[in-house]
JSON list of C-alpha atoms in Angstrom, two decimals:
[
{"chain": "A", "resi": 22, "resn": "PRO", "atom": "CA", "xyz": [11.05, -105.82, 10.56]},
{"chain": "A", "resi": 23, "resn": "VAL", "atom": "CA", "xyz": [9.02, -103.38, 11.66]},
{"chain": "A", "resi": 24, "resn": "MET", "atom": "CA", "xyz": [6.41, -105.36, 13.71]},
{"chain": "A", "resi": 25, "resn": "ILE", "atom": "CA", "xyz": [9.85, -107.40, 15.66]},
{"chain": "A", "resi": 26, "resn": "SER", "atom": "CA", "xyz": [11.09, -104.68, 16.66]},
{"chain": "A", "resi": 27, "resn": "ILE", "atom": "CA", "xyz": [8.14, -102.79, 18.58]},
{"chain": "A", "resi": 28, "resn": "LEU", "atom": "CA", "xyz": [7.51, -106.81, 20.39]},
{"chain": "A", "resi": 29, "resn": "ALA", "atom": "CA", "xyz": [11.16, -106.37, 20.92]},
{"chain": "A", "resi": 30, "resn": "ALA", "atom": "CA", "xyz": [10.61, -103.10, 22.28]},
{"chain": "A", "resi": 31, "resn": "VAL", "atom": "CA", "xyz": [7.81, -104.12, 24.73]},
{"chain": "A", "resi": 32, "resn": "PHE", "atom": "CA", "xyz": [8.79, -107.74, 25.94]},
{"chain": "A", "resi": 33, "resn": "LEU", "atom": "CA", "xyz": [12.80, -107.55, 25.48]},
{"chain": "A", "resi": 34, "resn": "LYS", "atom": "CA", "xyz": [12.97, -104.73, 26.28]},
{"chain": "A", "resi": 35, "resn": "GLU", "atom": "CA", "xyz": [14.85, -103.93, 23.59]},
{"chain": "A", "resi": 36, "resn": "LYS", "atom": "CA", "xyz": [16.06, -100.46, 22.70]},
{"chain": "A", "resi": 37, "resn": "ILE", "atom": "CA", "xyz": [14.81, -98.83, 19.29]},
{"chain": "A", "resi": 38, "resn": "THR", "atom": "CA", "xyz": [17.80, -96.70, 18.10]},
{"chain": "A", "resi": 39, "resn": "TRP", "atom": "CA", "xyz": [17.35, -93.95, 15.26]},
{"chain": "A", "resi": 40, "resn": "LYS", "atom": "CA", "xyz": [20.26, -96.86, 12.86]},
{"chain": "A", "resi": 41, "resn": "ASN", "atom": "CA", "xyz": [16.86, -99.42, 13.31]},
{"chain": "A", "resi": 42, "resn": "VAL", "atom": "CA", "xyz": [14.37, -96.35, 12.31]},
{"chain": "A", "resi": 43, "resn": "LEU", "atom": "CA", "xyz": [17.00, -95.28, 9.31]},
{"chain": "A", "resi": 44, "resn": "SER", "atom": "CA", "xyz": [17.09, -99.04, 7.99]},
{"chain": "A", "resi": 45, "resn": "ILE", "atom": "CA", "xyz": [14.04, -100.17, 8.53]},
{"chain": "A", "resi": 46, "resn": "VAL", "atom": "CA", "xyz": [12.97, -96.66, 5.96]},
{"chain": "A", "resi": 47, "resn": "VAL", "atom": "CA", "xyz": [15.79, -97.39, 3.37]},
{"chain": "A", "resi": 48, "resn": "SER", "atom": "CA", "xyz": [15.40, -101.22, 3.87]},
{"chain": "A", "resi": 49, "resn": "LEU", "atom": "CA", "xyz": [11.02, -100.60, 2.82]},
{"chain": "A", "resi": 50, "resn": "ILE", "atom": "CA", "xyz": [12.07, -98.20, 0.78]},
{"chain": "A", "resi": 51, "resn": "GLY", "atom": "CA", "xyz": [14.24, -100.41, -1.57]},
{"chain": "A", "resi": 52, "resn": "VAL", "atom": "CA", "xyz": [11.23, -103.06, -1.28]},
{"chain": "A", "resi": 53, "resn": "TYR", "atom": "CA", "xyz": [9.10, -100.95, -2.48]},
{"chain": "A", "resi": 54, "resn": "ILE", "atom": "CA", "xyz": [11.40, -100.04, -5.26]},
{"chain": "A", "resi": 55, "resn": "ILE", "atom": "CA", "xyz": [11.57, -103.95, -6.32]},
{"chain": "A", "resi": 56, "resn": "LEU", "atom": "CA", "xyz": [8.35, -105.63, -5.64]},
{"chain": "A", "resi": 57, "resn": "GLY", "atom": "CA", "xyz": [6.60, -101.75, -7.36]},
{"chain": "A", "resi": 58, "resn": "ASN", "atom": "CA", "xyz": [2.64, -100.94, -6.24]},
{"chain": "A", "resi": 59, "resn": "GLY", "atom": "CA", "xyz": [1.36, -103.90, -8.81]},
{"chain": "A", "resi": 60, "resn": "SER", "atom": "CA", "xyz": [-1.73, -103.82, -10.25]},
{"chain": "A", "resi": 61, "resn": "MET", "atom": "CA", "xyz": [-3.39, -101.13, -7.17]},
{"chain": "A", "resi": 62, "resn": "GLN", "atom": "CA", "xyz": [-5.70, -104.35, -6.42]},
{"chain": "A", "resi": 63, "resn": "ILE", "atom": "CA", "xyz": [-6.84, -104.22, -3.21]},
{"chain": "A", "resi": 64, "resn": "ASN", "atom": "CA", "xyz": [-8.34, -107.85, -1.32]},
{"chain": "A", "resi": 65, "resn": "PRO", "atom": "CA", "xyz": [-9.35, -106.63, 2.20]},
{"chain": "A", "resi": 66, "resn": "LEU", "atom": "CA", "xyz": [-9.56, -110.72, 3.49]},
{"chain": "A", "resi": 67, "resn": "GLY", "atom": "CA", "xyz": [-5.90, -110.78, 1.69]},
{"chain": "A", "resi": 68, "resn": "ILE", "atom": "CA", "xyz": [-4.79, -107.34, 3.84]},
{"chain": "A", "resi": 69, "resn": "LEU", "atom": "CA", "xyz": [-5.93, -108.63, 7.23]},
{"chain": "A", "resi": 70, "resn": "LEU", "atom": "CA", "xyz": [-4.68, -111.95, 6.08]},
{"chain": "A", "resi": 71, "resn": "SER", "atom": "CA", "xyz": [-0.80, -110.97, 5.49]},
{"chain": "A", "resi": 72, "resn": "ALA", "atom": "CA", "xyz": [-1.28, -108.24, 8.99]},
{"chain": "A", "resi": 73, "resn": "GLY", "atom": "CA", "xyz": [-2.19, -110.79, 10.80]},
{"chain": "A", "resi": 74, "resn": "SER", "atom": "CA", "xyz": [0.94, -113.54, 9.49]},
{"chain": "A", "resi": 75, "resn": "VAL", "atom": "CA", "xyz": [3.35, -110.29, 10.02]},
{"chain": "A", "resi": 76, "resn": "VAL", "atom": "CA", "xyz": [1.61, -109.78, 13.78]},
{"chain": "A", "resi": 77, "resn": "LEU", "atom": "CA", "xyz": [1.81, -113.53, 14.28]},
{"chain": "A", "resi": 78, "resn": "TRP", "atom": "CA", "xyz": [5.36, -113.53, 12.81]},
{"chain": "A", "resi": 79, "resn": "SER", "atom": "CA", "xyz": [6.78, -111.32, 14.75]},
{"chain": "A", "resi": 80, "resn": "ALA", "atom": "CA", "xyz": [5.28, -112.74, 18.37]},
{"chain": "A", "resi": 81, "resn": "ALA", "atom": "CA", "xyz": [6.78, -116.26, 17.70]},
{"chain": "A", "resi": 82, "resn": "SER", "atom": "CA", "xyz": [10.14, -114.71, 16.64]},
{"chain": "A", "resi": 83, "resn": "VAL", "atom": "CA", "xyz": [10.00, -112.07, 19.86]},
{"chain": "A", "resi": 84, "resn": "SER", "atom": "CA", "xyz": [9.17, -115.78, 21.87]},
{"chain": "A", "resi": 85, "resn": "ILE", "atom": "CA", "xyz": [11.77, -117.23, 20.81]},
{"chain": "A", "resi": 86, "resn": "ARG", "atom": "CA", "xyz": [14.25, -115.16, 21.74]},
{"chain": "A", "resi": 87, "resn": "LYS", "atom": "CA", "xyz": [13.22, -115.28, 25.47]},
{"chain": "A", "resi": 88, "resn": "ILE", "atom": "CA", "xyz": [13.51, -119.28, 24.74]},
{"chain": "A", "resi": 89, "resn": "SER", "atom": "CA", "xyz": [16.36, -118.98, 23.47]},
{"chain": "A", "resi": 90, "resn": "GLY", "atom": "CA", "xyz": [18.76, -118.93, 26.38]},
{"chain": "A", "resi": 91, "resn": "TYR", "atom": "CA", "xyz": [16.54, -122.67, 27.19]},
{"chain": "A", "resi": 92, "resn": "TYR", "atom": "CA", "xyz": [16.62, -124.63, 24.04]},
{"chain": "A", "resi": 93, "resn": "ASP", "atom": "CA", "xyz": [19.14, -125.52, 21.44]},
{"chain": "A", "resi": 94, "resn": "PRO", "atom": "CA", "xyz": [18.20, -124.30, 17.67]},
{"chain": "A", "resi": 95, "resn": "MET", "atom": "CA", "xyz": [17.06, -126.65, 16.50]},
{"chain": "A", "resi": 96, "resn": "GLN", "atom": "CA", "xyz": [14.80, -128.38, 19.42]},
{"chain": "A", "resi": 97, "resn": "ILE", "atom": "CA", "xyz": [12.77, -124.48, 19.10]},
{"chain": "A", "resi": 98, "resn": "ALA", "atom": "CA", "xyz": [12.49, -125.45, 15.26]},
{"chain": "A", "resi": 99, "resn": "LEU", "atom": "CA", "xyz": [11.14, -129.36, 15.49]},
{"chain": "A", "resi": 100, "resn": "TYR", "atom": "CA", "xyz": [9.33, -128.54, 18.55]},
{"chain": "A", "resi": 101, "resn": "GLY", "atom": "CA", "xyz": [7.08, -125.69, 16.11]},
{"chain": "A", "resi": 102, "resn": "MET", "atom": "CA", "xyz": [7.26, -128.56, 13.74]},
{"chain": "A", "resi": 103, "resn": "CYS", "atom": "CA", "xyz": [5.42, -130.70, 15.23]},
{"chain": "A", "resi": 104, "resn": "ILE", "atom": "CA", "xyz": [2.74, -128.48, 16.89]},
{"chain": "A", "resi": 105, "resn": "ALA", "atom": "CA", "xyz": [2.52, -126.97, 12.96]},
{"chain": "A", "resi": 106, "resn": "LEU", "atom": "CA", "xyz": [1.82, -130.76, 11.62]},
{"chain": "A", "resi": 107, "resn": "LEU", "atom": "CA", "xyz": [-0.58, -131.24, 14.11]},
{"chain": "A", "resi": 108, "resn": "PHE", "atom": "CA", "xyz": [-2.38, -128.48, 13.21]},
{"chain": "A", "resi": 109, "resn": "ASN", "atom": "CA", "xyz": [-1.74, -128.47, 9.15]},
{"chain": "A", "resi": 110, "resn": "ILE", "atom": "CA", "xyz": [-2.68, -131.57, 8.84]},
{"chain": "A", "resi": 111, "resn": "PRO", "atom": "CA", "xyz": [-7.00, -131.66, 9.39]},
{"chain": "A", "resi": 112, "resn": "ALA", "atom": "CA", "xyz": [-6.69, -127.91, 8.09]},
{"chain": "A", "resi": 113, "resn": "ALA", "atom": "CA", "xyz": [-4.77, -129.88, 4.35]},
{"chain": "A", "resi": 114, "resn": "VAL", "atom": "CA", "xyz": [-7.07, -132.98, 4.83]},
{"chain": "A", "resi": 115, "resn": "LEU", "atom": "CA", "xyz": [-10.20, -130.41, 4.84]},
{"chain": "A", "resi": 116, "resn": "GLU", "atom": "CA", "xyz": [-9.27, -128.39, 2.51]},
{"chain": "A", "resi": 117, "resn": "ASN", "atom": "CA", "xyz": [-8.64, -131.40, 0.18]},
{"chain": "A", "resi": 118, "resn": "ILE", "atom": "CA", "xyz": [-12.54, -132.35, 0.79]},
{"chain": "A", "resi": 119, "resn": "PHE", "atom": "CA", "xyz": [-14.35, -129.08, 0.59]},
{"chain": "A", "resi": 120, "resn": "MET", "atom": "CA", "xyz": [-12.56, -127.20, -1.64]},
{"chain": "A", "resi": 121, "resn": "THR", "atom": "CA", "xyz": [-9.21, -127.96, -3.80]},
{"chain": "A", "resi": 122, "resn": "GLN", "atom": "CA", "xyz": [-8.71, -131.42, -4.98]},
{"chain": "A", "resi": 123, "resn": "SER", "atom": "CA", "xyz": [-5.46, -132.04, -5.29]},
{"chain": "A", "resi": 124, "resn": "HIS", "atom": "CA", "xyz": [-3.61, -134.68, -7.01]},
{"chain": "A", "resi": 125, "resn": "PRO", "atom": "CA", "xyz": [0.08, -134.83, -6.02]},
{"chain": "A", "resi": 126, "resn": "THR", "atom": "CA", "xyz": [2.60, -135.42, -9.18]},
{"chain": "A", "resi": 127, "resn": "ALA", "atom": "CA", "xyz": [5.82, -135.99, -7.99]},
{"chain": "A", "resi": 128, "resn": "VAL", "atom": "CA", "xyz": [6.94, -133.21, -8.97]},
{"chain": "A", "resi": 129, "resn": "ALA", "atom": "CA", "xyz": [5.15, -131.66, -6.71]},
{"chain": "A", "resi": 130, "resn": "LEU", "atom": "CA", "xyz": [6.11, -133.81, -3.89]},
{"chain": "A", "resi": 131, "resn": "LEU", "atom": "CA", "xyz": [9.62, -132.64, -3.90]},
{"chain": "A", "resi": 132, "resn": "ALA", "atom": "CA", "xyz": [8.89, -129.54, -3.85]},
{"chain": "A", "resi": 133, "resn": "CYS", "atom": "CA", "xyz": [7.61, -129.32, -1.05]},
{"chain": "A", "resi": 134, "resn": "LEU", "atom": "CA", "xyz": [10.34, -131.75, 0.66]},
{"chain": "A", "resi": 135, "resn": "PHE", "atom": "CA", "xyz": [12.31, -129.17, -0.91]},
{"chain": "A", "resi": 136, "resn": "VAL", "atom": "CA", "xyz": [10.80, -126.75, 1.01]},
{"chain": "A", "resi": 137, "resn": "ALA", "atom": "CA", "xyz": [9.92, -128.72, 4.66]},
{"chain": "A", "resi": 138, "resn": "VAL", "atom": "CA", "xyz": [13.63, -129.18, 4.92]},
{"chain": "A", "resi": 139, "resn": "PHE", "atom": "CA", "xyz": [15.04, -126.22, 3.21]},
{"chain": "A", "resi": 140, "resn": "GLY", "atom": "CA", "xyz": [12.24, -123.71, 3.38]},
{"chain": "A", "resi": 141, "resn": "THR", "atom": "CA", "xyz": [11.00, -124.38, 6.99]},
{"chain": "A", "resi": 142, "resn": "ALA", "atom": "CA", "xyz": [13.67, -126.83, 9.02]},
{"chain": "A", "resi": 143, "resn": "VAL", "atom": "CA", "xyz": [16.83, -125.02, 7.76]},
{"chain": "A", "resi": 144, "resn": "ALA", "atom": "CA", "xyz": [15.89, -121.92, 7.78]},
{"chain": "A", "resi": 145, "resn": "HIS", "atom": "CA", "xyz": [13.64, -121.67, 11.04]},
{"chain": "A", "resi": 146, "resn": "THR", "atom": "CA", "xyz": [17.12, -123.49, 12.92]},
{"chain": "A", "resi": 147, "resn": "CYS", "atom": "CA", "xyz": [19.20, -120.86, 11.27]},
{"chain": "A", "resi": 148, "resn": "TRP", "atom": "CA", "xyz": [16.55, -117.67, 12.20]},
{"chain": "A", "resi": 149, "resn": "ASN", "atom": "CA", "xyz": [16.44, -119.46, 15.64]},
{"chain": "A", "resi": 150, "resn": "LYS", "atom": "CA", "xyz": [20.28, -119.81, 16.00]},
{"chain": "A", "resi": 151, "resn": "SER", "atom": "CA", "xyz": [20.06, -116.00, 14.67]},
{"chain": "A", "resi": 152, "resn": "LEU", "atom": "CA", "xyz": [17.72, -115.25, 17.79]},
{"chain": "A", "resi": 153, "resn": "GLN", "atom": "CA", "xyz": [19.87, -116.58, 20.33]},
{"chain": "A", "resi": 154, "resn": "MET", "atom": "CA", "xyz": [22.55, -114.94, 19.39]},
{"chain": "A", "resi": 155, "resn": "LEU", "atom": "CA", "xyz": [21.61, -111.34, 18.65]},
{"chain": "A", "resi": 156, "resn": "ASN", "atom": "CA", "xyz": [18.84, -109.26, 18.85]},
{"chain": "A", "resi": 157, "resn": "ALA", "atom": "CA", "xyz": [14.82, -109.48, 17.36]},
{"chain": "A", "resi": 158, "resn": "SER", "atom": "CA", "xyz": [15.10, -106.67, 16.60]},
{"chain": "A", "resi": 159, "resn": "THR", "atom": "CA", "xyz": [18.68, -107.05, 14.89]},
{"chain": "A", "resi": 160, "resn": "CYS", "atom": "CA", "xyz": [17.70, -109.80, 13.39]},
{"chain": "A", "resi": 161, "resn": "SER", "atom": "CA", "xyz": [14.82, -108.35, 12.03]},
{"chain": "A", "resi": 162, "resn": "MET", "atom": "CA", "xyz": [16.64, -106.13, 9.56]},
{"chain": "A", "resi": 163, "resn": "PHE", "atom": "CA", "xyz": [17.38, -109.45, 7.39]},
{"chain": "A", "resi": 164, "resn": "TYR", "atom": "CA", "xyz": [13.46, -109.05, 6.09]},
{"chain": "A", "resi": 165, "resn": "PRO", "atom": "CA", "xyz": [14.07, -107.01, 3.50]},
{"chain": "A", "resi": 166, "resn": "LEU", "atom": "CA", "xyz": [16.52, -109.48, 2.26]},
{"chain": "A", "resi": 167, "resn": "GLN", "atom": "CA", "xyz": [14.01, -112.38, 1.00]},
{"chain": "A", "resi": 168, "resn": "PRO", "atom": "CA", "xyz": [11.91, -109.87, -1.73]},
{"chain": "A", "resi": 169, "resn": "LEU", "atom": "CA", "xyz": [15.94, -109.44, -3.28]},
{"chain": "A", "resi": 170, "resn": "VAL", "atom": "CA", "xyz": [16.78, -113.14, -2.68]},
{"chain": "A", "resi": 171, "resn": "SER", "atom": "CA", "xyz": [13.44, -114.10, -4.62]},
{"chain": "A", "resi": 172, "resn": "ALA", "atom": "CA", "xyz": [14.20, -111.39, -7.25]},
{"chain": "A", "resi": 173, "resn": "VAL", "atom": "CA", "xyz": [17.86, -113.20, -8.40]},
{"chain": "A", "resi": 174, "resn": "LEU", "atom": "CA", "xyz": [16.42, -116.14, -8.43]},
{"chain": "A", "resi": 175, "resn": "GLY", "atom": "CA", "xyz": [13.87, -115.60, -10.72]},
{"chain": "A", "resi": 176, "resn": "VAL", "atom": "CA", "xyz": [16.44, -114.44, -12.67]},
{"chain": "A", "resi": 177, "resn": "VAL", "atom": "CA", "xyz": [18.40, -117.37, -12.34]},
{"chain": "A", "resi": 178, "resn": "LEU", "atom": "CA", "xyz": [16.60, -119.85, -12.72]},
{"chain": "A", "resi": 179, "resn": "LEU", "atom": "CA", "xyz": [12.64, -118.35, -14.68]},
{"chain": "A", "resi": 180, "resn": "HIS", "atom": "CA", "xyz": [15.59, -115.35, -16.85]},
{"chain": "A", "resi": 181, "resn": "GLU", "atom": "CA", "xyz": [14.21, -113.16, -15.41]},
{"chain": "A", "resi": 182, "resn": "VAL", "atom": "CA", "xyz": [15.21, -109.37, -16.13]},
{"chain": "A", "resi": 183, "resn": "ILE", "atom": "CA", "xyz": [16.74, -107.52, -13.77]},
{"chain": "A", "resi": 184, "resn": "THR", "atom": "CA", "xyz": [15.93, -104.15, -14.40]},
{"chain": "A", "resi": 185, "resn": "TRP", "atom": "CA", "xyz": [17.28, -100.66, -13.19]},
{"chain": "A", "resi": 186, "resn": "GLN", "atom": "CA", "xyz": [13.88, -100.65, -10.03]},
{"chain": "A", "resi": 187, "resn": "PHE", "atom": "CA", "xyz": [15.68, -104.05, -9.27]},
{"chain": "A", "resi": 188, "resn": "VAL", "atom": "CA", "xyz": [19.33, -102.70, -8.91]},
{"chain": "A", "resi": 189, "resn": "VAL", "atom": "CA", "xyz": [18.32, -99.58, -7.02]},
{"chain": "A", "resi": 190, "resn": "GLY", "atom": "CA", "xyz": [15.93, -101.42, -5.03]},
{"chain": "A", "resi": 191, "resn": "ALA", "atom": "CA", "xyz": [19.32, -103.95, -3.59]},
{"chain": "A", "resi": 192, "resn": "ILE", "atom": "CA", "xyz": [21.38, -101.08, -3.36]},
{"chain": "A", "resi": 193, "resn": "LEU", "atom": "CA", "xyz": [18.63, -99.50, -0.99]},
{"chain": "A", "resi": 194, "resn": "ILE", "atom": "CA", "xyz": [18.39, -102.70, 1.35]},
{"chain": "A", "resi": 195, "resn": "CYS", "atom": "CA", "xyz": [21.97, -103.47, 1.87]},
{"chain": "A", "resi": 196, "resn": "SER", "atom": "CA", "xyz": [22.82, -100.26, 2.73]},
{"chain": "A", "resi": 197, "resn": "GLY", "atom": "CA", "xyz": [19.68, -100.37, 4.93]},
{"chain": "A", "resi": 198, "resn": "ILE", "atom": "CA", "xyz": [21.26, -103.05, 6.65]},
{"chain": "A", "resi": 199, "resn": "VAL", "atom": "CA", "xyz": [24.98, -101.67, 6.61]},
{"chain": "A", "resi": 200, "resn": "VAL", "atom": "CA", "xyz": [23.20, -98.73, 9.14]},
{"chain": "A", "resi": 201, "resn": "THR", "atom": "CA", "xyz": [22.48, -101.20, 11.51]},
{"chain": "A", "resi": 202, "resn": "PHE", "atom": "CA", "xyz": [26.30, -102.38, 11.40]},
{"chain": "A", "resi": 203, "resn": "LEU", "atom": "CA", "xyz": [28.01, -99.22, 11.72]},
{"chain": "A", "resi": 204, "resn": "PRO", "atom": "CA", "xyz": [29.54, -98.06, 15.05]},
{"chain": "A", "resi": 205, "resn": "THR", "atom": "CA", "xyz": [27.44, -96.06, 17.86]},
{"chain": "A", "resi": 206, "resn": "LYS", "atom": "CA", "xyz": [28.96, -92.76, 18.54]},
{"chain": "A", "resi": 207, "resn": "LYS", "atom": "CA", "xyz": [29.18, -92.94, 22.32]}
]
């Protein structure tokens, strides 16, 4: 949310309001409480790749917002997936040859199909539609829900246990999102 809001302010002339800042801070505190500080082992390459991913996804979101008036959200998702496929297939082949020999199973292929349909096609189409309807910085306020939804799915599908940190973090994340939509006094 931070990077999308900054890029949206620079390239789309969206205003960063006190509500945006408060929402981001409260939600990120909630995310930190849910995820914790981990083992504190820092891998510089991992941090660099994560930071690069954040910047690239934020730039893509701002770009999608900019073109959303000209293209249908499903078209944008389709074009994006086709272009990504052109880059991912050669990379996957090279990785399979030089790094890790994969042995696909039926379960793995079904999982990939699920991710392709729901985690990519449907999710990107919904994201693109939301960018067509809302400011990019407003859409970005929903990002902190990802660790919350992941934790809920962990409880439901993997029988993980809900902790007090999860409950406090969930309340903060939801509160941060609600702050974004509070009416502004004129």
